[in-house]
Amino acid sequence: MADYSKTIELYNKALQIFETHLPRNHPSIATSYSNLGGVYYKISDYPMARKFYETAHKIFENVLLPNHT
């Protein structure tokens, strides 16, 4: 079984670095939130997964054109 706590720790560290050095709505920040959502989904923590996925979605909505697929 994978060590998801270490994965979460490292994704959070990456997110902190991105948030320190990139604009708030940068796609890399959204991707980090999405990655964290994926880990929480994998460990069946669906409320946390949803929280991270929704945050990623809001950022992507702001940076991508409406017709982007």
PDB file of N, CA and C in Angstrom:
ATOM      1  N   MET A   1       0.844  -1.194   0.000  1.00  0.00           N
ATOM      2  CA  MET A   1       0.000   0.000   0.000  1.00  0.00           C
ATOM      3  C   MET A   1       0.884   1.251   0.000  1.00  0.00           C
ATOM      4  N   ALA A   2       0.464   2.210  -0.719  1.00  0.00           N
ATOM      5  CA  ALA A   2       1.229   3.452  -0.836  1.00  0.00           C
ATOM      6  C   ALA A   2       1.165   4.254   0.460  1.00  0.00           C
ATOM      7  N   ASP A   3       2.166   5.085   0.664  1.00  0.00           N
ATOM      8  CA  ASP A   3       2.207   5.957   1.835  1.00  0.00           C
ATOM      9  C   ASP A   3       1.564   7.290   1.459  1.00  0.00           C
ATOM     10  N   TYR A   4       0.247   7.340   1.584  1.00  0.00           N
ATOM     11  CA  TYR A   4      -0.483   8.531   1.158  1.00  0.00           C
ATOM     12  C   TYR A   4      -0.227   9.731   2.059  1.00  0.00           C
ATOM     13  N   SER A   5       0.105   9.499   3.326  1.00  0.00           N
ATOM     14  CA  SER A   5       0.393  10.639   4.202  1.00  0.00           C
ATOM     15  C   SER A   5       1.642  11.381   3.712  1.00  0.00           C
ATOM     16  N   LYS A   6       2.625  10.640   3.230  1.00  0.00           N
ATOM     17  CA  LYS A   6       3.832  11.275   2.683  1.00  0.00           C
ATOM     18  C   LYS A   6       3.503  11.998   1.378  1.00  0.00           C
ATOM     19  N   THR A   7       2.639  11.397   0.576  1.00  0.00           N
ATOM     20  CA  THR A   7       2.213  12.028  -0.674  1.00  0.00           C
ATOM     21  C   THR A   7       1.518  13.353  -0.390  1.00  0.00           C
ATOM     22  N   ILE A   8       0.611  13.348   0.577  1.00  0.00           N
ATOM     23  CA  ILE A   8      -0.104  14.574   0.958  1.00  0.00           C
ATOM     24  C   ILE A   8       0.882  15.622   1.456  1.00  0.00           C
ATOM     25  N   GLU A   9       1.830  15.195   2.273  1.00  0.00           N
ATOM     26  CA  GLU A   9       2.838  16.121   2.798  1.00  0.00           C
ATOM     27  C   GLU A   9       3.628  16.781   1.665  1.00  0.00           C
ATOM     28  N   LEU A  10       4.051  15.991   0.702  1.00  0.00           N
ATOM     29  CA  LEU A  10       4.853  16.537  -0.400  1.00  0.00           C
ATOM     30  C   LEU A  10       4.031  17.419  -1.334  1.00  0.00           C
ATOM     31  N   TYR A  11       2.783  17.024  -1.611  1.00  0.00           N
ATOM     32  CA  TYR A  11       1.918  17.879  -2.434  1.00  0.00           C
ATOM     33  C   TYR A  11       1.642  19.204  -1.725  1.00  0.00           C
ATOM     34  N   ASN A  12       1.453  19.172  -0.414  1.00  0.00           N
ATOM     35  CA  ASN A  12       1.244  20.411   0.335  1.00  0.00           C
ATOM     36  C   ASN A  12       2.482  21.294   0.296  1.00  0.00           C
ATOM     37  N   LYS A  13       3.643  20.676   0.381  1.00  0.00           N
ATOM     38  CA  LYS A  13       4.891  21.443   0.304  1.00  0.00           C
ATOM     39  C   LYS A  13       5.019  22.112  -1.068  1.00  0.00           C
ATOM     40  N   ALA A  14       4.717  21.368  -2.117  1.00  0.00           N
ATOM     41  CA  ALA A  14       4.755  21.937  -3.470  1.00  0.00           C
ATOM     42  C   ALA A  14       3.758  23.083  -3.598  1.00  0.00           C
ATOM     43  N   LEU A  15       2.558  22.891  -3.063  1.00  0.00           N
ATOM     44  CA  LEU A  15       1.537  23.935  -3.113  1.00  0.00           C
ATOM     45  C   LEU A  15       2.019  25.197  -2.409  1.00  0.00           C
ATOM     46  N   GLN A  16       2.647  25.053  -1.250  1.00  0.00           N
ATOM     47  CA  GLN A  16       3.171  26.212  -0.526  1.00  0.00           C
ATOM     48  C   GLN A  16       4.214  26.960  -1.356  1.00  0.00           C
ATOM     49  N   ILE A  17       5.070  26.218  -2.018  1.00  0.00           N
ATOM     50  CA  ILE A  17       6.094  26.849  -2.864  1.00  0.00           C
ATOM     51  C   ILE A  17       5.437  27.606  -4.013  1.00  0.00           C
ATOM     52  N   PHE A  18       4.483  26.962  -4.683  1.00  0.00           N
ATOM     53  CA  PHE A  18       3.787  27.620  -5.788  1.00  0.00           C
ATOM     54  C   PHE A  18       3.065  28.875  -5.312  1.00  0.00           C
ATOM     55  N   GLU A  19       2.382  28.779  -4.169  1.00  0.00           N
ATOM     56  CA  GLU A  19       1.627  29.935  -3.671  1.00  0.00           C
ATOM     57  C   GLU A  19       2.545  31.082  -3.269  1.00  0.00           C
ATOM     58  N   THR A  20       3.770  30.770  -2.894  1.00  0.00           N
ATOM     59  CA  THR A  20       4.735  31.799  -2.520  1.00  0.00           C
ATOM     60  C   THR A  20       5.300  32.523  -3.740  1.00  0.00           C
ATOM     61  N   HIS A  21       5.456  31.790  -4.840  1.00  0.00           N
ATOM     62  CA  HIS A  21       6.191  32.340  -5.981  1.00  0.00           C
ATOM     63  C   HIS A  21       5.366  32.592  -7.241  1.00  0.00           C
ATOM     64  N   LEU A  22       4.115  32.187  -7.240  1.00  0.00           N
ATOM     65  CA  LEU A  22       3.287  32.341  -8.442  1.00  0.00           C
ATOM     66  C   LEU A  22       2.051  33.185  -8.136  1.00  0.00           C
ATOM     67  N   PRO A  23       1.446  33.764  -9.162  1.00  0.00           N
ATOM     68  CA  PRO A  23       0.180  34.484  -8.954  1.00  0.00           C
ATOM     69  C   PRO A  23      -0.896  33.532  -8.419  1.00  0.00           C
ATOM     70  N   ARG A  24      -1.840  34.089  -7.698  1.00  0.00           N
ATOM     71  CA  ARG A  24      -2.901  33.301  -7.055  1.00  0.00           C
ATOM     72  C   ARG A  24      -3.630  32.350  -7.986  1.00  0.00           C
ATOM     73  N   ASN A  25      -3.897  32.798  -9.187  1.00  0.00           N
ATOM     74  CA  ASN A  25      -4.688  31.995 -10.117  1.00  0.00           C
ATOM     75  C   ASN A  25      -3.837  31.278 -11.163  1.00  0.00           C
ATOM     76  N   HIS A  26      -2.635  30.936 -10.816  1.00  0.00           N
ATOM     77  CA  HIS A  26      -1.757  30.232 -11.758  1.00  0.00           C
ATOM     78  C   HIS A  26      -2.223  28.781 -11.930  1.00  0.00           C
ATOM     79  N   PRO A  27      -2.194  28.271 -13.158  1.00  0.00           N
ATOM     80  CA  PRO A  27      -2.634  26.887 -13.400  1.00  0.00           C
ATOM     81  C   PRO A  27      -1.876  25.837 -12.579  1.00  0.00           C
ATOM     82  N   SER A  28      -0.620  26.094 -12.252  1.00  0.00           N
ATOM     83  CA  SER A  28       0.133  25.127 -11.437  1.00  0.00           C
ATOM     84  C   SER A  28      -0.440  25.006 -10.030  1.00  0.00           C
ATOM     85  N   ILE A  29      -0.975  26.094  -9.528  1.00  0.00           N
ATOM     86  CA  ILE A  29      -1.619  26.045  -8.214  1.00  0.00           C
ATOM     87  C   ILE A  29      -2.898  25.232  -8.305  1.00  0.00           C
ATOM     88  N   ALA A  30      -3.661  25.448  -9.358  1.00  0.00           N
ATOM     89  CA  ALA A  30      -4.881  24.661  -9.556  1.00  0.00           C
ATOM     90  C   ALA A  30      -4.553  23.182  -9.697  1.00  0.00           C
ATOM     91  N   THR A  31      -3.501  22.868 -10.420  1.00  0.00           N
ATOM     92  CA  THR A  31      -3.095  21.476 -10.590  1.00  0.00           C
ATOM     93  C   THR A  31      -2.695  20.862  -9.252  1.00  0.00           C
ATOM     94  N   SER A  32      -2.030  21.634  -8.417  1.00  0.00           N
ATOM     95  CA  SER A  32      -1.658  21.133  -7.092  1.00  0.00           C
ATOM     96  C   SER A  32      -2.892  20.817  -6.257  1.00  0.00           C
ATOM     97  N   TYR A  33      -3.874  21.707  -6.295  1.00  0.00           N
ATOM     98  CA  TYR A  33      -5.122  21.432  -5.576  1.00  0.00           C
ATOM     99  C   TYR A  33      -5.798  20.182  -6.129  1.00  0.00           C
ATOM    100  N   SER A  34      -5.794  20.037  -7.428  1.00  0.00           N
ATOM    101  CA  SER A  34      -6.398  18.858  -8.047  1.00  0.00           C
ATOM    102  C   SER A  34      -5.652  17.582  -7.649  1.00  0.00           C
ATOM    103  N   ASN A  35      -4.328  17.654  -7.626  1.00  0.00           N
ATOM    104  CA  ASN A  35      -3.534  16.495  -7.209  1.00  0.00           C
ATOM    105  C   ASN A  35      -3.858  16.089  -5.775  1.00  0.00           C
ATOM    106  N   LEU A  36      -3.973  17.072  -4.899  1.00  0.00           N
ATOM    107  CA  LEU A  36      -4.343  16.771  -3.516  1.00  0.00           C
ATOM    108  C   LEU A  36      -5.737  16.161  -3.450  1.00  0.00           C
ATOM    109  N   GLY A  37      -6.649  16.690  -4.244  1.00  0.00           N
ATOM    110  CA  GLY A  37      -7.986  16.106  -4.306  1.00  0.00           C
ATOM    111  C   GLY A  37      -7.940  14.654  -4.725  1.00  0.00           C
ATOM    112  N   GLY A  38      -7.076  14.344  -5.674  1.00  0.00           N
ATOM    113  CA  GLY A  38      -6.941  12.970  -6.142  1.00  0.00           C
ATOM    114  C   GLY A  38      -6.437  12.024  -5.071  1.00  0.00           C
ATOM    115  N   VAL A  39      -5.507  12.500  -4.258  1.00  0.00           N
ATOM    116  CA  VAL A  39      -4.997  11.660  -3.172  1.00  0.00           C
ATOM    117  C   VAL A  39      -6.092  11.418  -2.138  1.00  0.00           C
ATOM    118  N   TYR A  40      -6.795  12.482  -1.766  1.00  0.00           N
ATOM    119  CA  TYR A  40      -7.871  12.310  -0.784  1.00  0.00           C
ATOM    120  C   TYR A  40      -8.973  11.407  -1.326  1.00  0.00           C
ATOM    121  N   TYR A  41      -9.247  11.499  -2.609  1.00  0.00           N
ATOM    122  CA  TYR A  41     -10.228  10.609  -3.227  1.00  0.00           C
ATOM    123  C   TYR A  41      -9.749   9.160  -3.142  1.00  0.00           C
ATOM    124  N   LYS A  42      -8.480   8.957  -3.408  1.00  0.00           N
ATOM    125  CA  LYS A  42      -7.898   7.611  -3.396  1.00  0.00           C
ATOM    126  C   LYS A  42      -8.000   6.965  -2.012  1.00  0.00           C
ATOM    127  N   ILE A  43      -7.898   7.780  -0.955  1.00  0.00           N
ATOM    128  CA  ILE A  43      -7.994   7.224   0.398  1.00  0.00           C
ATOM    129  C   ILE A  43      -9.415   7.322   0.952  1.00  0.00           C
ATOM    130  N   SER A  44     -10.359   7.631   0.080  1.00  0.00           N
ATOM    131  CA  SER A  44     -11.798   7.676   0.405  1.00  0.00           C
ATOM    132  C   SER A  44     -12.183   8.787   1.368  1.00  0.00           C
ATOM    133  N   ASP A  45     -11.392   9.859   1.414  1.00  0.00           N
ATOM    134  CA  ASP A  45     -11.776  11.034   2.197  1.00  0.00           C
ATOM    135  C   ASP A  45     -12.459  11.995   1.223  1.00  0.00           C
ATOM    136  N   TYR A  46     -13.709  11.673   0.924  1.00  0.00           N
ATOM    137  CA  TYR A  46     -14.432  12.386  -0.130  1.00  0.00           C
ATOM    138  C   TYR A  46     -14.712  13.855   0.194  1.00  0.00           C
ATOM    139  N   PRO A  47     -15.006  14.216   1.450  1.00  0.00           N
ATOM    140  CA  PRO A  47     -15.198  15.650   1.730  1.00  0.00           C
ATOM    141  C   PRO A  47     -13.933  16.481   1.449  1.00  0.00           C
ATOM    142  N   MET A  48     -12.767  15.951   1.832  1.00  0.00           N
ATOM    143  CA  MET A  48     -11.521  16.679   1.556  1.00  0.00           C
ATOM    144  C   MET A  48     -11.231  16.695   0.057  1.00  0.00           C
ATOM    145  N   ALA A  49     -11.490  15.585  -0.611  1.00  0.00           N
ATOM    146  CA  ALA A  49     -11.279  15.532  -2.061  1.00  0.00           C
ATOM    147  C   ALA A  49     -12.123  16.599  -2.745  1.00  0.00           C
ATOM    148  N   ARG A  50     -13.365  16.686  -2.345  1.00  0.00           N
ATOM    149  CA  ARG A  50     -14.267  17.673  -2.951  1.00  0.00           C
ATOM    150  C   ARG A  50     -13.767  19.095  -2.721  1.00  0.00           C
ATOM    151  N   LYS A  51     -13.319  19.367  -1.502  1.00  0.00           N
ATOM    152  CA  LYS A  51     -12.806  20.696  -1.166  1.00  0.00           C
ATOM    153  C   LYS A  51     -11.661  21.085  -2.110  1.00  0.00           C
ATOM    154  N   PHE A  52     -10.714  20.176  -2.294  1.00  0.00           N
ATOM    155  CA  PHE A  52      -9.570  20.481  -3.149  1.00  0.00           C
ATOM    156  C   PHE A  52      -9.962  20.553  -4.616  1.00  0.00           C
ATOM    157  N   TYR A  53     -10.832  19.651  -5.048  1.00  0.00           N
ATOM    158  CA  TYR A  53     -11.294  19.691  -6.447  1.00  0.00           C
ATOM    159  C   TYR A  53     -12.053  20.987  -6.744  1.00  0.00           C
ATOM    160  N   GLU A  54     -12.893  21.426  -5.809  1.00  0.00           N
ATOM    161  CA  GLU A  54     -13.656  22.661  -6.032  1.00  0.00           C
ATOM    162  C   GLU A  54     -12.737  23.876  -6.101  1.00  0.00           C
ATOM    163  N   THR A  55     -11.720  23.899  -5.258  1.00  0.00           N
ATOM    164  CA  THR A  55     -10.765  25.010  -5.301  1.00  0.00           C
ATOM    165  C   THR A  55     -10.026  25.022  -6.635  1.00  0.00           C
ATOM    166  N   ALA A  56      -9.596  23.853  -7.085  1.00  0.00           N
ATOM    167  CA  ALA A  56      -8.922  23.753  -8.387  1.00  0.00           C
ATOM    168  C   ALA A  56      -9.847  24.218  -9.502  1.00  0.00           C
ATOM    169  N   HIS A  57     -11.093  23.796  -9.442  1.00  0.00           N
ATOM    170  CA  HIS A  57     -12.067  24.161 -10.475  1.00  0.00           C
ATOM    171  C   HIS A  57     -12.249  25.677 -10.552  1.00  0.00           C
ATOM    172  N   LYS A  58     -12.348  26.330  -9.399  1.00  0.00           N
ATOM    173  CA  LYS A  58     -12.518  27.788  -9.376  1.00  0.00           C
ATOM    174  C   LYS A  58     -11.325  28.490 -10.020  1.00  0.00           C
ATOM    175  N   ILE A  59     -10.132  28.013  -9.721  1.00  0.00           N
ATOM    176  CA  ILE A  59      -8.941  28.633 -10.311  1.00  0.00           C
ATOM    177  C   ILE A  59      -8.928  28.410 -11.819  1.00  0.00           C
ATOM    178  N   PHE A  60      -9.177  27.167 -12.241  1.00  0.00           N
ATOM    179  CA  PHE A  60      -9.189  26.883 -13.679  1.00  0.00           C
ATOM    180  C   PHE A  60     -10.249  27.707 -14.404  1.00  0.00           C
ATOM    181  N   GLU A  61     -11.402  27.898 -13.781  1.00  0.00           N
ATOM    182  CA  GLU A  61     -12.448  28.727 -14.404  1.00  0.00           C
ATOM    183  C   GLU A  61     -11.953  30.143 -14.659  1.00  0.00           C
ATOM    184  N   ASN A  62     -11.134  30.657 -13.758  1.00  0.00           N
ATOM    185  CA  ASN A  62     -10.641  32.029 -13.881  1.00  0.00           C
ATOM    186  C   ASN A  62      -9.509  32.180 -14.888  1.00  0.00           C
ATOM    187  N   VAL A  63      -8.765  31.118 -15.146  1.00  0.00           N
ATOM    188  CA  VAL A  63      -7.605  31.265 -16.027  1.00  0.00           C
ATOM    189  C   VAL A  63      -7.810  30.686 -17.423  1.00  0.00           C
ATOM    190  N   LEU A  64      -8.777  29.822 -17.585  1.00  0.00           N
ATOM    191  CA  LEU A  64      -9.015  29.226 -18.896  1.00  0.00           C
ATOM    192  C   LEU A  64     -10.161  29.927 -19.601  1.00  0.00           C
ATOM    193  N   LEU A  65     -10.079  29.980 -20.886  1.00  0.00           N
ATOM    194  CA  LEU A  65     -11.155  30.579 -21.669  1.00  0.00           C
ATOM    195  C   LEU A  65     -12.408  29.718 -21.564  1.00  0.00           C
ATOM    196  N   PRO A  66     -13.588  30.325 -21.669  1.00  0.00           N
ATOM    197  CA  PRO A  66     -14.837  29.562 -21.532  1.00  0.00           C
ATOM    198  C   PRO A  66     -14.974  28.407 -22.520  1.00  0.00           C
ATOM    199  N   ASN A  67     -14.392  28.524 -23.699  1.00  0.00           N
ATOM    200  CA  ASN A  67     -14.535  27.459 -24.691  1.00  0.00           C
ATOM    201  C   ASN A  67     -13.376  26.469 -24.657  1.00  0.00           C
ATOM    202  N   HIS A  68     -12.533  26.559 -23.618  1.00  0.00           N
ATOM    203  CA  HIS A  68     -11.406  25.639 -23.477  1.00  0.00           C
ATOM    204  C   HIS A  68     -11.918  24.253 -23.105  1.00  0.00           C
ATOM    205  N   THR A  69     -11.476  23.245 -23.849  1.00  0.00           N
ATOM    206  CA  THR A  69     -11.900  21.874 -23.543  1.00  0.00           C
ATOM    207  C   THR A  69     -10.722  20.980 -23.288  1.00  0.00           C
TER     208      THR A  69
END
